[in-house]
Amino acid sequence: ANLIFTTSLFLGTTITISSNHWITAWAGLEINTLAILPLISKSHHPRSIEAATKYFLTQATASTLVLFASMTNAWHTGQWDITQLTHPTSCLILTSAIAMKLGLVPFHFWFPEVLQGSPLATGLLLSTIMKFPPVVLLVMTSPSLNPTLLTFMAISSAALGGWMGLNQTQTRKIMAFSSISHLGWMTIIISYDPKLTLLNFYLYTMMTAAVFLILNTNNTLSLSTLMTTWAKNPTLSAMLLLTLLSLAGLPPLTGFLPKWLIIQELTKQDMAIAATVISLLSLLGLFFYLRLAYCATITLPPHTTNHMKQWHTNKPVNTSIAILTTMSTMLLP
């Protein structure tokens, strides 16, 4: 059954990113949503069922809005081409629909809840591959969207993602808020240089995948269990530290590259103030990544801990983790 769901997930993504017609794009998004739902509610825990319901409702609303935007546009212009979205109202509706799909502020409330309710592997899918089709749609329609609105949404996403992630103790929620602030970085540049948005998305996907896979290997759901994992696999914890710093965008690591290019492009576009603001807001993100990393590698848990210390394992680490972490740290040069 898992095979069917994953296949249809990739199928939906492929349909959406390769379509020229709004209806096929919409169909791909629907296939995607329906394929991921069983993966969210797999564990039959009330929280995961709730997460699946929330996810379904938001995504259904967003899909309806996509359809509505394209219909209004077709009604006014008489064609269904994705790149020819010219009517201002449909652009506005489409922006909100895609923001809802992606979890951009002000439609971000569903994302942390859904991520917290789903298993780590599904969380990985939700925060990477499920964001790909909407990002592609955003890139395809970017020339006709309203730059001011996008910039505003982007800065508020970076702000909210940073602030709300500060006092979280659940690793999945922290990853959700990190995702929201990264989406802010992608959206701010989309009207000026869509290629940078895609670059940022690919690198973000890589680093997030690395983090989620490490957390999955260590089976870590909260900061308190993260504190005891250093004994289990020290090398993996060290790589987690580096990958998290890369996600935060510190210079010698991969994650610095998209931020650097985006800031450069924004200053070229006379948006130095926006660039300064979004850079300062990413410092909030740096704080909670540092706290995750600190818990993972630097903190020795007190001996009166109520968690069992985990056994040191010598089981070989997944190759994909090795490749992803290496790329997440070394790609900048």
Coordinates of C-alpha atoms in Angstrom, one line a residue:
A1 CA 0.0 0.0 0.0
N2 CA 2.8 2.4 0.9
L3 CA 4.2 1.9 -2.6
I4 CA 0.9 2.9 -4.2
F5 CA 0.8 6.1 -2.0
T6 CA 4.3 7.1 -2.7
T7 CA 4.0 6.4 -6.5
S8 CA 0.8 8.5 -6.7
L9 CA 2.5 11.2 -4.7
F10 CA 5.4 11.4 -7.2
L11 CA 2.8 11.1 -10.0
G12 CA 0.8 14.1 -8.7
T13 CA 4.0 16.2 -8.3
T14 CA 5.1 15.3 -11.8
I15 CA 1.7 16.1 -13.3
T16 CA 1.6 19.5 -11.6
I17 CA 5.1 20.6 -12.5
S18 CA 4.9 19.5 -16.1
S19 CA 1.5 20.9 -16.9
N20 CA 0.6 24.0 -19.0
H21 CA -3.1 23.9 -18.3
W22 CA -4.6 24.9 -15.0
I23 CA -6.9 21.9 -14.8
T24 CA -4.0 19.4 -15.0
A25 CA -2.1 21.4 -12.4
W26 CA -5.1 21.3 -10.1
A27 CA -5.6 17.5 -10.7
G28 CA -1.9 16.9 -9.8
L29 CA -2.3 18.9 -6.6
E30 CA -5.4 16.8 -5.7
I31 CA -3.6 13.5 -6.4
N32 CA -0.8 14.7 -4.1
T33 CA -3.2 15.7 -1.3
L34 CA -5.1 12.4 -1.4
A35 CA -1.9 10.3 -1.6
I36 CA -0.3 11.9 1.5
L37 CA -3.4 11.7 3.7
P38 CA -3.1 7.9 4.5
L39 CA 0.6 8.5 5.3
I40 CA -0.3 11.2 7.9
S41 CA -3.0 9.1 9.6
K42 CA -1.0 5.9 9.5
S43 CA -0.5 5.6 13.2
H44 CA -4.3 5.8 14.1
H45 CA -3.4 8.1 17.0
P46 CA -6.1 10.7 17.6
R47 CA -3.6 13.5 17.0
S48 CA -2.5 12.1 13.6
I49 CA -6.2 11.7 12.6
E50 CA -6.7 15.3 13.6
A51 CA -3.6 16.3 11.6
A52 CA -4.9 14.5 8.5
T53 CA -8.3 16.2 8.8
K54 CA -6.7 19.7 9.2
Y55 CA -4.4 19.0 6.3
F56 CA -7.3 17.8 4.1
L57 CA -9.4 20.8 4.9
T58 CA -6.7 23.4 4.2
Q59 CA -5.5 21.7 1.0
A60 CA -9.1 21.3 -0.3
T61 CA -9.7 25.0 0.3
A62 CA -6.5 25.9 -1.4
S63 CA -7.2 23.7 -4.4
T64 CA -10.7 25.2 -4.7
L65 CA -9.1 28.7 -4.7
V66 CA -6.6 27.6 -7.4
L67 CA -9.5 26.4 -9.5
F68 CA -11.5 29.6 -8.8
A69 CA -8.5 31.8 -9.8
S70 CA -7.9 30.0 -13.0
M71 CA -11.6 30.0 -13.9
T72 CA -11.9 33.8 -13.3
N73 CA -8.8 34.3 -15.4
A74 CA -10.2 32.0 -18.2
W75 CA -13.5 33.9 -18.0
H76 CA -11.8 37.2 -18.6
T77 CA -9.0 36.2 -21.0
G78 CA -10.4 33.1 -22.7
Q79 CA -7.4 30.9 -22.2
W80 CA -6.2 28.4 -19.5
D81 CA -2.5 28.7 -19.9
I82 CA -0.7 28.8 -16.5
T83 CA 1.9 31.4 -17.6
Q84 CA -0.7 33.7 -19.0
L85 CA -2.4 34.6 -15.7
T86 CA -3.1 38.2 -16.3
H87 CA -6.3 39.2 -14.5
P88 CA -5.4 41.1 -11.2
T89 CA -8.2 39.5 -9.2
S90 CA -7.2 35.9 -10.2
C91 CA -3.6 36.8 -9.4
L92 CA -4.6 37.8 -5.9
I93 CA -6.7 34.7 -5.4
L94 CA -4.0 32.5 -6.7
T95 CA -1.4 34.1 -4.4
S96 CA -3.6 33.3 -1.4
A97 CA -4.3 29.8 -2.6
I98 CA -0.6 29.0 -3.1
A99 CA 0.2 30.6 0.3
M100 CA -2.3 28.3 1.8
K101 CA -0.8 25.3 0.0
L102 CA 2.7 26.2 1.2
G103 CA 1.9 27.4 4.7
L104 CA 3.0 31.0 4.2
V105 CA 1.9 33.6 6.7
P106 CA -1.1 34.5 7.1
F107 CA -2.2 30.9 6.2
H108 CA 0.5 29.1 8.2
F109 CA -1.5 27.9 11.2
W110 CA -2.2 24.4 9.8
F111 CA 1.4 23.5 9.1
P112 CA 3.0 23.0 12.6
E113 CA -0.1 21.2 13.8
V114 CA -0.1 18.8 10.8
L115 CA 3.7 18.2 11.1
Q116 CA 3.4 17.5 14.8
G117 CA 0.7 14.9 14.2
S118 CA 2.5 12.9 11.5
P119 CA 5.4 10.5 11.7
L120 CA 8.9 11.8 11.0
A121 CA 9.2 10.2 7.5
T122 CA 5.8 11.7 6.5
G123 CA 7.0 15.0 8.0
L124 CA 9.9 14.9 5.6
L125 CA 7.6 14.4 2.7
L126 CA 5.3 17.1 3.9
S127 CA 8.0 19.7 4.3
T128 CA 9.8 18.9 1.1
I129 CA 8.1 17.2 -1.8
M130 CA 4.6 18.5 -1.0
K131 CA 5.9 22.0 -1.2
F132 CA 7.4 21.5 -4.7
P133 CA 4.3 21.7 -6.9
P134 CA 3.1 25.0 -5.3
V135 CA 6.5 26.5 -5.5
V136 CA 6.7 25.6 -9.2
L137 CA 3.3 27.1 -9.8
L138 CA 4.5 30.2 -8.0
V139 CA 7.6 30.4 -10.2
M140 CA 5.5 29.9 -13.4
T141 CA 3.1 32.7 -12.5
S142 CA 5.6 35.0 -10.8
P143 CA 5.8 37.7 -13.5
S144 CA 2.1 38.6 -13.1
L145 CA 1.9 38.5 -9.3
N146 CA 2.0 41.5 -7.0
P147 CA 5.6 42.1 -5.8
T148 CA 4.5 44.3 -2.8
L149 CA 2.1 41.6 -1.5
L150 CA 4.7 38.9 -1.9
T151 CA 7.4 40.9 -0.1
F152 CA 5.0 41.7 2.7
M153 CA 4.0 38.0 3.1
A154 CA 7.7 36.9 2.8
I155 CA 8.9 39.2 5.6
S156 CA 6.0 38.3 7.9
S157 CA 6.7 34.6 7.2
A158 CA 10.3 35.0 8.2
A159 CA 9.3 36.9 11.3
L160 CA 6.6 34.5 12.4
G161 CA 8.6 31.4 11.6
G162 CA 11.5 32.8 13.7
W163 CA 9.4 34.1 16.7
M164 CA 7.0 31.1 17.0
G165 CA 9.9 28.6 16.8
L166 CA 11.7 30.1 19.8
N167 CA 9.7 28.5 22.6
Q168 CA 9.0 25.1 21.0
T169 CA 10.3 21.8 22.5
Q170 CA 9.1 19.4 19.9
T171 CA 11.5 18.8 17.1
R172 CA 8.8 18.5 14.4
K173 CA 7.3 21.9 15.3
I174 CA 10.7 23.5 15.2
M175 CA 11.2 22.1 11.7
A176 CA 7.8 23.4 10.7
F177 CA 8.6 26.9 11.8
S178 CA 12.0 26.7 10.2
S179 CA 10.2 25.7 7.0
I180 CA 7.9 28.7 7.3
S181 CA 10.8 31.1 7.6
H182 CA 12.6 29.5 4.7
L183 CA 9.5 29.9 2.5
G184 CA 9.7 33.6 3.4
W185 CA 13.2 33.8 1.9
M186 CA 11.9 32.0 -1.2
T187 CA 8.9 34.3 -1.7
I188 CA 10.7 37.6 -1.3
I189 CA 12.9 37.0 -4.3
I190 CA 10.3 35.4 -6.6
S191 CA 9.2 38.5 -8.5
Y192 CA 12.9 39.5 -9.2
D193 CA 14.7 36.2 -9.8
P194 CA 12.6 33.0 -9.8
K195 CA 15.7 30.9 -10.4
L196 CA 17.0 31.8 -7.0
T197 CA 13.7 30.7 -5.5
L198 CA 14.1 27.3 -7.0
L199 CA 17.8 27.1 -5.9
N200 CA 16.8 28.0 -2.4
F201 CA 14.1 25.4 -2.5
Y202 CA 16.4 22.6 -3.7
L203 CA 19.0 23.4 -1.0
Y204 CA 16.4 23.8 1.7
T205 CA 14.9 20.4 0.6
M206 CA 18.3 18.8 0.9
M207 CA 19.1 20.1 4.3
T208 CA 15.7 19.5 5.7
A209 CA 15.8 15.9 4.4
A210 CA 19.1 15.4 6.1
V211 CA 17.8 16.7 9.4
F212 CA 14.6 14.7 9.3
L213 CA 16.5 11.5 8.4
I214 CA 18.9 12.0 11.3
L215 CA 16.0 12.6 13.7
N216 CA 14.3 9.5 12.3
T217 CA 17.4 7.4 12.8
N218 CA 17.7 8.6 16.4
N219 CA 14.0 8.4 16.8
T220 CA 13.9 11.9 18.4
L221 CA 10.6 13.7 18.8
S222 CA 11.4 16.3 21.5
L223 CA 14.4 18.2 22.8
S224 CA 14.6 16.2 25.9
T225 CA 15.1 12.9 24.0
L226 CA 17.5 14.7 21.7
M227 CA 19.7 15.3 24.8
T228 CA 20.3 11.6 25.3
T229 CA 21.1 10.7 21.7
W230 CA 24.7 11.8 21.7
A231 CA 25.6 8.5 23.4
K232 CA 23.8 6.5 20.8
N233 CA 25.6 7.8 17.7
P234 CA 28.1 10.6 18.3
T235 CA 29.1 11.1 14.7
L236 CA 25.5 11.4 13.6
S237 CA 24.9 14.1 16.3
A238 CA 28.0 16.0 15.1
M239 CA 26.6 15.9 11.5
L240 CA 23.2 17.1 12.9
L241 CA 25.0 20.1 14.4
L242 CA 26.6 21.0 11.1
T243 CA 23.4 20.4 9.1
L244 CA 21.4 22.6 11.4
L245 CA 23.9 25.4 11.2
S246 CA 23.7 25.0 7.4
L247 CA 19.9 25.4 7.6
A248 CA 20.5 28.5 9.7
G249 CA 22.7 29.9 6.9
L250 CA 26.1 30.2 8.5
P251 CA 28.8 31.1 6.0
P252 CA 31.1 28.2 5.3
L253 CA 28.1 25.8 4.9
T254 CA 25.7 25.3 2.0
G255 CA 22.8 27.1 3.5
F256 CA 24.6 30.4 3.3
L257 CA 24.6 30.3 -0.5
P258 CA 20.9 31.1 -1.2
K259 CA 20.8 33.7 1.5
W260 CA 23.8 35.4 0.1
L261 CA 22.5 35.5 -3.5
I262 CA 19.1 36.6 -2.4
I263 CA 20.5 39.5 -0.4
Q264 CA 22.7 40.5 -3.3
E265 CA 19.8 40.4 -5.7
L266 CA 17.5 42.4 -3.3
T267 CA 20.2 45.1 -3.0
K268 CA 20.4 45.3 -6.8
Q269 CA 16.6 45.8 -6.9
D270 CA 16.9 48.8 -4.4
M271 CA 15.3 46.7 -1.6
A272 CA 18.2 47.1 0.8
I273 CA 15.7 47.7 3.7
A274 CA 13.8 44.5 3.0
A275 CA 17.1 42.6 2.8
T276 CA 18.2 44.0 6.1
V277 CA 14.9 43.2 7.8
I278 CA 14.8 39.6 6.5
S279 CA 18.4 39.0 7.4
L280 CA 17.8 40.2 11.0
L281 CA 14.7 38.0 11.2
S282 CA 16.7 34.9 10.2
L283 CA 18.8 35.5 13.4
L284 CA 15.7 34.3 15.3
G285 CA 15.9 31.1 13.3
L286 CA 19.6 30.8 14.1
F287 CA 18.7 30.9 17.8
F288 CA 16.4 27.9 17.7
Y289 CA 18.7 25.9 15.3
L290 CA 21.5 26.6 17.8
R291 CA 19.4 25.4 20.6
L292 CA 18.6 22.2 18.7
A293 CA 22.3 21.7 18.0
Y294 CA 23.2 22.5 21.6
C295 CA 20.8 19.9 22.9
A296 CA 22.0 17.4 20.4
T297 CA 25.8 17.7 20.9
I298 CA 26.9 20.0 23.7
T299 CA 24.5 19.3 26.6
L300 CA 25.4 16.4 28.8
P301 CA 22.1 15.3 30.4
P302 CA 22.1 15.4 34.3
H303 CA 22.5 12.0 35.9
T304 CA 19.1 12.1 37.6
T305 CA 17.5 12.1 34.2
N306 CA 14.2 10.3 33.8
H307 CA 15.2 9.2 30.3
M308 CA 17.2 6.0 29.8
K309 CA 20.6 6.7 28.3
Q310 CA 20.5 5.0 24.9
W311 CA 23.0 2.3 24.0
H312 CA 25.8 3.3 21.7
T313 CA 25.1 1.6 18.4
N314 CA 27.5 0.7 15.7
K315 CA 24.9 0.0 13.1
P316 CA 25.9 1.5 9.7
V317 CA 24.3 4.8 8.9
N318 CA 22.1 5.1 5.9
T319 CA 24.0 6.1 2.8
S320 CA 21.4 8.8 1.9
I321 CA 22.0 10.5 5.2
A322 CA 25.7 10.5 4.6
I323 CA 25.3 12.0 1.1
L324 CA 22.7 14.6 2.2
T325 CA 24.7 15.8 5.2
T326 CA 27.9 16.1 3.2
M327 CA 26.1 18.1 0.6
S328 CA 24.4 20.2 3.2
T329 CA 27.7 21.2 4.6
M330 CA 30.2 21.2 1.7
L331 CA 28.3 22.6 -1.3
L332 CA 29.2 26.3 -0.9
P333 CA 32.7 26.3 -2.5

